[in-house]
Short mmCIF file of C-alpha atoms and ligand atoms in Angstrom, two decimals:
data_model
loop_
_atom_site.label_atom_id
_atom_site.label_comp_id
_atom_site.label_asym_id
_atom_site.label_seq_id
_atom_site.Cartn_x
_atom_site.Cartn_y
_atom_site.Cartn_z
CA UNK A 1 45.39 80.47 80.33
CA UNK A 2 45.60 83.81 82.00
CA UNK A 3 47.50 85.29 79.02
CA UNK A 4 44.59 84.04 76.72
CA UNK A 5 42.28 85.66 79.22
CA UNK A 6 44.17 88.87 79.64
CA UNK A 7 44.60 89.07 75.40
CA UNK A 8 40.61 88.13 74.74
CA UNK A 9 39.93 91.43 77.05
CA UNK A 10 42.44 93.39 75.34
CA UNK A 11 41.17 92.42 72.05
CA UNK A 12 37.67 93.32 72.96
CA UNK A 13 38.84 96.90 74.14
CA UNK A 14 37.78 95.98 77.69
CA UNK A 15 39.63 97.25 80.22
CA UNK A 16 40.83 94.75 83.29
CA UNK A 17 40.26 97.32 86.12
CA UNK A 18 36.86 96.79 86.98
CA UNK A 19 34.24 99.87 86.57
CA UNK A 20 34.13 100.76 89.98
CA UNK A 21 37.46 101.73 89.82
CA UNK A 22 38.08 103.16 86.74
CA UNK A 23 39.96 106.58 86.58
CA UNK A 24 41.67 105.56 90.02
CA UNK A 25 44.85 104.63 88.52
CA UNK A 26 48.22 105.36 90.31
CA UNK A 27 47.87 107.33 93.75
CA UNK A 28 49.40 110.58 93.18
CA UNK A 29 51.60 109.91 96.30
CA UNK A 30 53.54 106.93 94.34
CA UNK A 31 53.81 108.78 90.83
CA UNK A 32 55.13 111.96 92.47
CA UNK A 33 57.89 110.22 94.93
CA UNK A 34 58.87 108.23 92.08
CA UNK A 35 59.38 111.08 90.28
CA UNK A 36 61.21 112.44 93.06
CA UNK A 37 63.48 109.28 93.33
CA UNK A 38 64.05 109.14 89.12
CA UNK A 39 65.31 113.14 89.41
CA UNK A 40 66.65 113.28 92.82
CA UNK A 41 64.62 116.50 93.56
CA UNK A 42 63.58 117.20 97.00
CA UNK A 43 60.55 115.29 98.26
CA UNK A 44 58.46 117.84 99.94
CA UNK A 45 55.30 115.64 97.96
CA UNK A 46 54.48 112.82 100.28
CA UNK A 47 53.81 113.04 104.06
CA UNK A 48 56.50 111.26 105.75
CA UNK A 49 59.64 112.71 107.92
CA UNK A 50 63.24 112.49 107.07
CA UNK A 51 64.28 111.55 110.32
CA UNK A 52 62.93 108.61 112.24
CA UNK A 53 60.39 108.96 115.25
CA UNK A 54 61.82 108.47 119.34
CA UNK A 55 64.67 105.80 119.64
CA UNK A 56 63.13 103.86 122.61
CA UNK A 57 60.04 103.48 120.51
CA UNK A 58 62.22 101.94 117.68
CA UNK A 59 64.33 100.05 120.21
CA UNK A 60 61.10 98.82 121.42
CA UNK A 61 59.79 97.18 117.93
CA UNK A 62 63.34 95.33 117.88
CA UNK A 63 62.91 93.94 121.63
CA UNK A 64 59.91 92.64 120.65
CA UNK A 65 61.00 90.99 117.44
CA UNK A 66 64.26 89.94 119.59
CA UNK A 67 61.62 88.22 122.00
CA UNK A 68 59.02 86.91 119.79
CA UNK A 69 56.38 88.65 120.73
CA UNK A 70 53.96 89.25 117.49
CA UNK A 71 56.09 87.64 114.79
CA UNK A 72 53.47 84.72 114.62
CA UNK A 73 49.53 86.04 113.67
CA UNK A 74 48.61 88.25 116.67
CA UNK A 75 45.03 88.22 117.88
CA UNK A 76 42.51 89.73 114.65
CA UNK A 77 41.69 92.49 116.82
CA UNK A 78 44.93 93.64 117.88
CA UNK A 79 47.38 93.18 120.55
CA UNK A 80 45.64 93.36 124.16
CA UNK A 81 48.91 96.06 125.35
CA UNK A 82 47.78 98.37 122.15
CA UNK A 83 44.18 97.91 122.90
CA UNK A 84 44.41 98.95 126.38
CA UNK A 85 47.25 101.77 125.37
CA UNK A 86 44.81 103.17 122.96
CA UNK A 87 41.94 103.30 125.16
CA UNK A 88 44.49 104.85 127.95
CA UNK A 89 45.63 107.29 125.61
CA UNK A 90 41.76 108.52 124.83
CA UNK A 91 41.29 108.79 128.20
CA UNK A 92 44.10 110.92 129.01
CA UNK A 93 44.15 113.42 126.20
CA UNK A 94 40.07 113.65 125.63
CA UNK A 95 38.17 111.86 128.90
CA UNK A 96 36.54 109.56 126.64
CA UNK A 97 36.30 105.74 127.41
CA UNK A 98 36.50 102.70 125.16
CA UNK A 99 36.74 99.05 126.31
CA UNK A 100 39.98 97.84 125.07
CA UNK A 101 38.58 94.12 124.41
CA UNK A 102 34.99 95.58 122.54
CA UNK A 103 35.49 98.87 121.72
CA UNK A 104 38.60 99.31 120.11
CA UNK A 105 40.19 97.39 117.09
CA UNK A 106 43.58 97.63 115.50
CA UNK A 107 43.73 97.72 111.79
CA UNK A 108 46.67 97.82 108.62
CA UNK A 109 46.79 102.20 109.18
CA UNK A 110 44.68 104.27 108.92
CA UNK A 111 44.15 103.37 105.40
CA UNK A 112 42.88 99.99 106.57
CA UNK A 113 40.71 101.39 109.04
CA UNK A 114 39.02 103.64 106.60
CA UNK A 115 38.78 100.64 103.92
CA UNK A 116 37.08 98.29 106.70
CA UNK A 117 35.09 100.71 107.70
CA UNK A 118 33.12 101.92 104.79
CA UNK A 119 33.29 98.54 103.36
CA UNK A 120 31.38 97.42 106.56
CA UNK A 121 28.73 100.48 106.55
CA UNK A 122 28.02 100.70 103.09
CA UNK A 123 24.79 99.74 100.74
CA UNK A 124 25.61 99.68 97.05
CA UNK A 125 24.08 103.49 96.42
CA UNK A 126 24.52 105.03 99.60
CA UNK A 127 25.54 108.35 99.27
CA UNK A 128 28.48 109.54 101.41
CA UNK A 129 29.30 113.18 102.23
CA UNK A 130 33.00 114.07 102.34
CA UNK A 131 35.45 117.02 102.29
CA UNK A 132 36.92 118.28 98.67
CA UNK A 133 40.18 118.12 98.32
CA UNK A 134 39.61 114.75 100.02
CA UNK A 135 42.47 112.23 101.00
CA UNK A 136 42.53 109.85 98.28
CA UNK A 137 42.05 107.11 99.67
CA UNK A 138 38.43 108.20 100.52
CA UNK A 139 37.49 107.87 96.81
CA UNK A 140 38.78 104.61 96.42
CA UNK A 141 36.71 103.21 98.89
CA UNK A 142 33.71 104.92 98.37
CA UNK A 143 34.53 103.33 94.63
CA UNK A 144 34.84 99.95 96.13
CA UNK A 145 32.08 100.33 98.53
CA UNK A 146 29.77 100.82 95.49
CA UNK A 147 28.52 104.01 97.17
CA UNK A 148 28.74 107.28 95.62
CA UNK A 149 30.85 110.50 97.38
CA UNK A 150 29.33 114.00 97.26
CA UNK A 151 31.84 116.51 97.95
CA UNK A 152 31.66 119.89 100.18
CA UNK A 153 34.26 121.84 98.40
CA UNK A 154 36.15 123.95 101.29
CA UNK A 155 37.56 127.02 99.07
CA UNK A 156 40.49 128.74 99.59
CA UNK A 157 41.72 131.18 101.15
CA UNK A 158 40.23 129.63 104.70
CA UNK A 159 38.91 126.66 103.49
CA UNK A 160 36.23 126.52 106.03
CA UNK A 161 33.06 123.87 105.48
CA UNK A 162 29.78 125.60 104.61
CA UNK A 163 27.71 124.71 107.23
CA UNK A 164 24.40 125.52 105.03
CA UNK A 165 26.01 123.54 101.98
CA UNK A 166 26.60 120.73 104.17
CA UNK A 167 23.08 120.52 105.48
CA UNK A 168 21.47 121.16 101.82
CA UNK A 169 23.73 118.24 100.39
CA UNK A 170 22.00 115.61 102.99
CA UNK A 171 19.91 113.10 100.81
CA UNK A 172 17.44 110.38 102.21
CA UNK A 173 20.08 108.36 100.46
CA UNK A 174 23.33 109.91 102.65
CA UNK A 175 24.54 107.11 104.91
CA UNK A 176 27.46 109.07 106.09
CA UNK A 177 29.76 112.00 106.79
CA UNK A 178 33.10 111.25 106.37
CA UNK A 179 35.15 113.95 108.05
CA UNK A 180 38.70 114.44 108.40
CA UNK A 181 39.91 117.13 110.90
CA UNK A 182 43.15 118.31 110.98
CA UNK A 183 42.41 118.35 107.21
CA UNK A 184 45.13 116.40 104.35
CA UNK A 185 45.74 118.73 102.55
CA UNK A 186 44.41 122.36 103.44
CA UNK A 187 45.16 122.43 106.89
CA UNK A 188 42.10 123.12 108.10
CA UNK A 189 40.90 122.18 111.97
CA UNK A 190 36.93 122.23 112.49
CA UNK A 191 36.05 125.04 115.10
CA UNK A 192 34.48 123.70 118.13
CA UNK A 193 31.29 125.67 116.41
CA UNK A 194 31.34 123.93 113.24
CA UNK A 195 31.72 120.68 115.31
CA UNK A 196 28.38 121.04 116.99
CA UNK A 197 26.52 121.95 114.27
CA UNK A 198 27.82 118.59 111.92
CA UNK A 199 27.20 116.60 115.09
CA UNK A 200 23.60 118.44 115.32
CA UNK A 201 22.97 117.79 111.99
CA UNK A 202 23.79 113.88 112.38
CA UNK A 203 21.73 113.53 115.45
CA UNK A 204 18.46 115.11 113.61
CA UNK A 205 19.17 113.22 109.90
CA UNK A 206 20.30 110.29 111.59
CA UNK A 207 23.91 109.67 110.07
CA UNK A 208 26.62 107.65 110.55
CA UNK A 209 29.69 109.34 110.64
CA UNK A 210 33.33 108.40 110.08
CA UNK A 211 36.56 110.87 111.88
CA UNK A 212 39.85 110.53 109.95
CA UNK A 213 41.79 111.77 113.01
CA UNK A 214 45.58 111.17 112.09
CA UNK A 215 46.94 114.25 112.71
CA UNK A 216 45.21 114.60 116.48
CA UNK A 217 48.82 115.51 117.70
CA UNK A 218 49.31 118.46 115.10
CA UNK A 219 47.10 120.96 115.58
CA UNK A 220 48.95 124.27 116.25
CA UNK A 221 46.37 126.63 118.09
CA UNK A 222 43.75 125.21 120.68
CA UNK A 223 43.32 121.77 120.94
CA UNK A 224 42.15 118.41 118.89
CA UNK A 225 38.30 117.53 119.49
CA UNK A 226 37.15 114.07 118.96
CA UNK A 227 33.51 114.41 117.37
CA UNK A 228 32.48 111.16 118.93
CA UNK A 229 32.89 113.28 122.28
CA UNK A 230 29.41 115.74 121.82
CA UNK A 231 26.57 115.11 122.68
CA UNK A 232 24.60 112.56 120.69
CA UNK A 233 27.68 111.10 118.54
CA UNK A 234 29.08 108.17 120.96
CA UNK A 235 26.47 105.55 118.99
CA UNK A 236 27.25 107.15 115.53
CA UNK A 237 30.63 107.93 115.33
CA UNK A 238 33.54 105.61 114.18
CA UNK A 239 36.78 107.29 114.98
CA UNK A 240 40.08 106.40 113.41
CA UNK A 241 43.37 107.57 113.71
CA UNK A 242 47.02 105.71 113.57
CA UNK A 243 50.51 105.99 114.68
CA UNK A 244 52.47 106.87 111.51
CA UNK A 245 52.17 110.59 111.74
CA UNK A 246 52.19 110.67 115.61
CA UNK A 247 55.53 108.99 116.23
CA UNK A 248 57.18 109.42 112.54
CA UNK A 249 57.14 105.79 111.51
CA UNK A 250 55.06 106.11 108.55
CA UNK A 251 56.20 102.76 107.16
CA UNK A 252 54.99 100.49 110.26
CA UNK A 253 51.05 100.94 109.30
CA UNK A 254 49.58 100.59 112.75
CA UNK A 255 46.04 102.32 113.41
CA UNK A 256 43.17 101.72 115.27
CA UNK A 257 39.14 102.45 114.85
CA UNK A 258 37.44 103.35 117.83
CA UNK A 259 33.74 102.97 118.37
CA UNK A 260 30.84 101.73 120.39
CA UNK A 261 30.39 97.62 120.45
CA UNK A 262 27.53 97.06 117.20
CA UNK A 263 29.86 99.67 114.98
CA UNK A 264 33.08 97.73 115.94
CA UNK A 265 31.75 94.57 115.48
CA UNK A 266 30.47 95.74 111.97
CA UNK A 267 34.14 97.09 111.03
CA UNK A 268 36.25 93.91 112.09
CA UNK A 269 33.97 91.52 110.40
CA UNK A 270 35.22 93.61 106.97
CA UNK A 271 38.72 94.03 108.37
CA UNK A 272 39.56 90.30 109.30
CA UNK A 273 38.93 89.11 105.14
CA UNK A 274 41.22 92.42 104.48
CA UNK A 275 44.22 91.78 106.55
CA UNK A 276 43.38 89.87 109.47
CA UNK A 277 46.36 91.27 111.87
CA UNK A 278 49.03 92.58 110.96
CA UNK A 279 52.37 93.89 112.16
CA UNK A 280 52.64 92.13 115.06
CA UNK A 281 55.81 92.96 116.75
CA UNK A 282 55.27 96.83 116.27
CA UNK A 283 51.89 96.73 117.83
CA UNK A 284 53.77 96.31 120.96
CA UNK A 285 56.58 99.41 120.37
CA UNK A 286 53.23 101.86 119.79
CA UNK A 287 51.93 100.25 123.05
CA UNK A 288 54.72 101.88 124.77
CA UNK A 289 54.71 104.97 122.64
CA UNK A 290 51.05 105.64 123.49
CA UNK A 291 52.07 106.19 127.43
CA UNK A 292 55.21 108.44 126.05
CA UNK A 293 54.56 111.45 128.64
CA UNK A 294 52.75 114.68 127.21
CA UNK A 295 56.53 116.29 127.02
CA UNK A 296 56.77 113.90 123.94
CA UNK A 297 53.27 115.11 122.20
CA UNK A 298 54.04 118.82 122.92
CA UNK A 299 57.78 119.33 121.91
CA UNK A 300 56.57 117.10 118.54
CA UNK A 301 53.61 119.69 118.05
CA UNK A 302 56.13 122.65 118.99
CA UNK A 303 58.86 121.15 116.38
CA UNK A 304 56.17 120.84 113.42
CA UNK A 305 54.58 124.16 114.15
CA UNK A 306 58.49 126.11 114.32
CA UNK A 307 58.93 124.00 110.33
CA UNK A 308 55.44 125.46 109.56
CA UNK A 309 56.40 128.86 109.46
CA UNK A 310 60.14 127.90 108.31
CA UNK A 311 58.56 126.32 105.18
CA UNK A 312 55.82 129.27 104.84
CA UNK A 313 57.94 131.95 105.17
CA UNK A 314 60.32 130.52 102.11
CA UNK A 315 57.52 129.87 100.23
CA UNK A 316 56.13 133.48 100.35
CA UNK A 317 59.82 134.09 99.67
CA UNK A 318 59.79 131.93 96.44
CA UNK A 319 56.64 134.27 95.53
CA UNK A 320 53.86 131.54 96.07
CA UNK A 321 50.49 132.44 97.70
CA UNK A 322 50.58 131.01 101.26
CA UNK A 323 47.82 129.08 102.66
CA UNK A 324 48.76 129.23 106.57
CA UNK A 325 47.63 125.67 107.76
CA UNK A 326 46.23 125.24 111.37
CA UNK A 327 47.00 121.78 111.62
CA UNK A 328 48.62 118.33 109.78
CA UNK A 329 52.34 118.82 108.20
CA UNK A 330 51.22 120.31 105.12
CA UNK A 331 50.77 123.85 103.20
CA UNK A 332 48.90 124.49 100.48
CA UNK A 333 50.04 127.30 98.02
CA UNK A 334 49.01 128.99 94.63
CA UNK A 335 50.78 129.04 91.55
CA UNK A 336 48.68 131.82 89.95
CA UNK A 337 51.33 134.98 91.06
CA UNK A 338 53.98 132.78 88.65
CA UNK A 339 51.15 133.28 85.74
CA UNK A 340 50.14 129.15 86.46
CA UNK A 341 47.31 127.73 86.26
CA UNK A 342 47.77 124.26 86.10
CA UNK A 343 48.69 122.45 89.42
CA UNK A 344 49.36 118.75 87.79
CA UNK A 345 51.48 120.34 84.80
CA UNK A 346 53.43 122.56 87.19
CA UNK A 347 54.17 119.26 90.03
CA UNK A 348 55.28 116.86 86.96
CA UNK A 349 57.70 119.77 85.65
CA UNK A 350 59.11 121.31 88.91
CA UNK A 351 61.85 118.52 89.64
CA UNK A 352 63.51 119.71 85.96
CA UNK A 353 62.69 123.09 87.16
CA UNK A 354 63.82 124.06 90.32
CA UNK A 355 64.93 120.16 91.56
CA UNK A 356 61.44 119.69 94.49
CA UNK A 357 58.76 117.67 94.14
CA UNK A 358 55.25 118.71 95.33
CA UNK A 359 51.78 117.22 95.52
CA UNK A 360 49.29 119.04 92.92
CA UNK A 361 45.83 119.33 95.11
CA UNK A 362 43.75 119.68 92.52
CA UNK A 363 43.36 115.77 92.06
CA UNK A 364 41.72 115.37 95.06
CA UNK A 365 38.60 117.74 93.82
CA UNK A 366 35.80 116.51 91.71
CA UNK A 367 35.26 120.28 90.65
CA UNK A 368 38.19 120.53 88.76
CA UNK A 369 38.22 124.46 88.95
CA UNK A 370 37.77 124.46 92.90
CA UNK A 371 41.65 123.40 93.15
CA UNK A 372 43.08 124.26 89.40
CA UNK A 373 45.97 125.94 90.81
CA UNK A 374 46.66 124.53 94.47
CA UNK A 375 50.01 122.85 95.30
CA UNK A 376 50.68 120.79 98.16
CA UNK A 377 54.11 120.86 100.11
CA UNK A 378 54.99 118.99 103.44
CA UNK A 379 57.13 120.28 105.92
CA UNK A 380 58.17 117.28 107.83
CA UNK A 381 61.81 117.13 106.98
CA UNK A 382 65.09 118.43 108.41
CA UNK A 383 65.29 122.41 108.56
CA UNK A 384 68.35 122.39 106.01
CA UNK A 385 66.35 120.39 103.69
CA UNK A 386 63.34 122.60 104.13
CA UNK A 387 65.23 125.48 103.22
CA UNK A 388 67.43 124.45 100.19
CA UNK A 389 63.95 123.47 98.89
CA UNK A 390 62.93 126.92 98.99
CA UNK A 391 66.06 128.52 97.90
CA UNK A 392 65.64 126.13 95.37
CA UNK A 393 61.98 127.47 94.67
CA UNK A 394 63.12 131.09 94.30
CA UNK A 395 64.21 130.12 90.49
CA UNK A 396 60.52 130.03 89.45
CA UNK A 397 60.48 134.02 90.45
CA UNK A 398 63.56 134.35 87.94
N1 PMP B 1 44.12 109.75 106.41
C1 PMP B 1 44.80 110.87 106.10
C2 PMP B 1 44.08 112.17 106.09
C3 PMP B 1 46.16 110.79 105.80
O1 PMP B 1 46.83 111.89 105.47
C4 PMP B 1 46.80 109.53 105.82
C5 PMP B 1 48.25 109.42 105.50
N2 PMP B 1 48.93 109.21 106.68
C6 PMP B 1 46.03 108.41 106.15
C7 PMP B 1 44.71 108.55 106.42
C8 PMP B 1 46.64 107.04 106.15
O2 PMP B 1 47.28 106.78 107.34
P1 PMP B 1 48.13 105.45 107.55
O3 PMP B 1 49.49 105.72 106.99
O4 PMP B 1 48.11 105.24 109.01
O5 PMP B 1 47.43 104.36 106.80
N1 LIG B 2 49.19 110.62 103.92
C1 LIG B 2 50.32 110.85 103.06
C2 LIG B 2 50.19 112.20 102.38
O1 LIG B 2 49.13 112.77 102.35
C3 LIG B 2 50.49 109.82 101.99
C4 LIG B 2 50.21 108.42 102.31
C5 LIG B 2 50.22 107.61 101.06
O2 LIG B 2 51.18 107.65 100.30
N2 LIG B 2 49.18 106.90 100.81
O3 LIG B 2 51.15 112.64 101.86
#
């Protein structure tokens, strides 16, 4: 029957992706590290480390396997030990408090969190204000909300938000702000300036808004602000961040949304017909990784910044233009001194080039001249790999 089905839509020309997703396709993380595994180039596309996060913390995921604790459906919510460990940790680092039991809720990633999120606070036609280059899974669940996404394009070289921009883009339709600070991909970290003035500008339109916070641990000068933490935001904010990049175990998918009792509520009613739990047993190892002492956080933030200017430096070597990030694991370059202009041509011909794969950023723009010529490279692997990649580079120069 399905085949019949499936041939009946082909015959009509229709496609089977449904309109709200059309265009989506592949995410560009998938094509390019398959590309990377089919040439056996360097992967400096996707953001995940070579080497695996702190061996107690692994040890601890296998103890609780070993003792059964999570391998049968944990509570929707999450774990009680990583509710209270990620209400500890916000206490600690930022002096902000959440109920662990009505305040906090552990989701599939962040990607999860995000998904149940603006599933939960979205009207068919809301309009929903968001960084360009924006993480892609932002689009997709704008997409799926039904809601549409107007971009702030952040331009290079800083890539700082237009405060004025921001504040003329605000519709009566605009539900909410969708922020994401450290910033995937430009590195960017919001100044504690142009964090008042979004949070003043939510208080007086009277927006919701949504913190990608993921890379909270990796910001190289100053320190990581929570939004929800000025004045006015605690009722409008829902905060979300996750383990993966924290602790290096991108592959276990634990985050967490953070928020006051009404938004909370709203999210996990979405997020229970998503996923309902999931990965019980390493709830319990980020428990414990969550009360790893501050030496942990710092010589992690000390490690990434020393592979920042490792990478950078070979890259400006290799005869890129160097964006210097302020935060996250990731720089983003331009091809234009090689005479390039096309980011997504270059990234699906540089593995037969020079043997690296990179992430092209200018499929995370809707202005497709804002980020023509932008290329995306992490540098979360080992120093040796980091610099045969750009030894490897320095053939475009020849
Ligand atoms: N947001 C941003 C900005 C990211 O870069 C990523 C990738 N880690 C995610 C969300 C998704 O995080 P997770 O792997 O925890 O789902
Ligand atoms: N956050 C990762 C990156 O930006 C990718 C995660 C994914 O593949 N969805 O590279």
């Amino acid at each position: 029957m399905t085949a019949v089905v499936v041939s009946d839509r082909e015959t009509s020309g229709r496609s089977l992706l449904n309109r709200r997703l059309d265009g989506l396709g592949t995410t560009i993380f998938a094509e390019m590290s398959a590309l990377a595994t089919a040439t056996g180039a360097i992967n400096l596309g996707q953001g995940f480390p070579d080497t695996d996060g702190p061996e107690e913390i692994r040890e601890a995921a296998v103890r609780a396997l070993r003792d059964g604790r999570g391998n049968q459906y944990p509570p929707g919510p999450g774990v009680p030990e990583l509710r209270t460990a990620v209400a500890g940790h916000q206490s600690r680092r930022y002096g902000l408090s959440f109920d662990p039991d009505t305040e906090v809720l552990i989701t599939a990633g962040a990607t999860e969190a995000i998904a149940a999120t603006l599933l939960a606070l979205l009207e068919p036609g809301d309009e929903v204000i968001a960084f360009e280059p924006y993480y892609d899974s932002y689009a997709a669940c704008i997409a799926m909300a039904g809601a549409t996404r107007v971009p702030l394009t952040l331009r290079a070289p800083d890539f700082r938000p237009d405060l004025d921009a921001l504040r003329d883009a605000v519709t009566p339709r605009t539900r909410l702000l969708l922020l994401n600070s450290p910033h995937n991909p430009t590195g960017m970290v919001l100044t504690p300036a142009e964090l008042a003035a979004i949070a003043e500008l939510a208080v007086e339109r009277d927006l919701l808004v949504v913190t990608d916070e993921v890379y909270e641990h990796l910001v190289f000068d100053g320190v990581h602000t929570p939004l929800i933490s000025l004045p006015g935001m605690r009722e409008r904010t829902v905060s979300i961040s996750s383990a993966g990049k924290t602790f290096s175990f991108t592959g276990w998918k634990v985050g967490w949304v953070m928020a006051d009792g009404p938004l909370i509520s709203a999210v996990r009613t979405a997020k229970q017909y998503l996923t309902y739990v999931s990965a019980g047993p390493f709830q319990y190892a980020i428990a414990e990784a969550l009360r790893l002492p501050d030496t942990y956080f710092d010589g992690f933030r000390v490690d990434l910044r020393r592979k920042r200017d490792l990478l950078g430096d070979g890259l400006l070597a290799a005869g890129f233009e160097v964006y210097q990030p302020e935060g996250t694991y990731f720089i983003t370059t331009d091809i234009t001194p090689f005479g390039e202009k096309d980011a997504y041509a270059f990234c699906r011909t540089l593995p037969e080039r020079c043997g690296v794969v990179a992430i092209p950023n200018s499929v995370f723009y809707d202005d497709p001249d804002a980020g023509r010529s932008q290329v995306r490279f992490t540098f979360c692997k080992r120093d040796d790999v980091l610099t045969e990649a750009t030894t490897r580079l320095q053939l475009l120069a020849s």
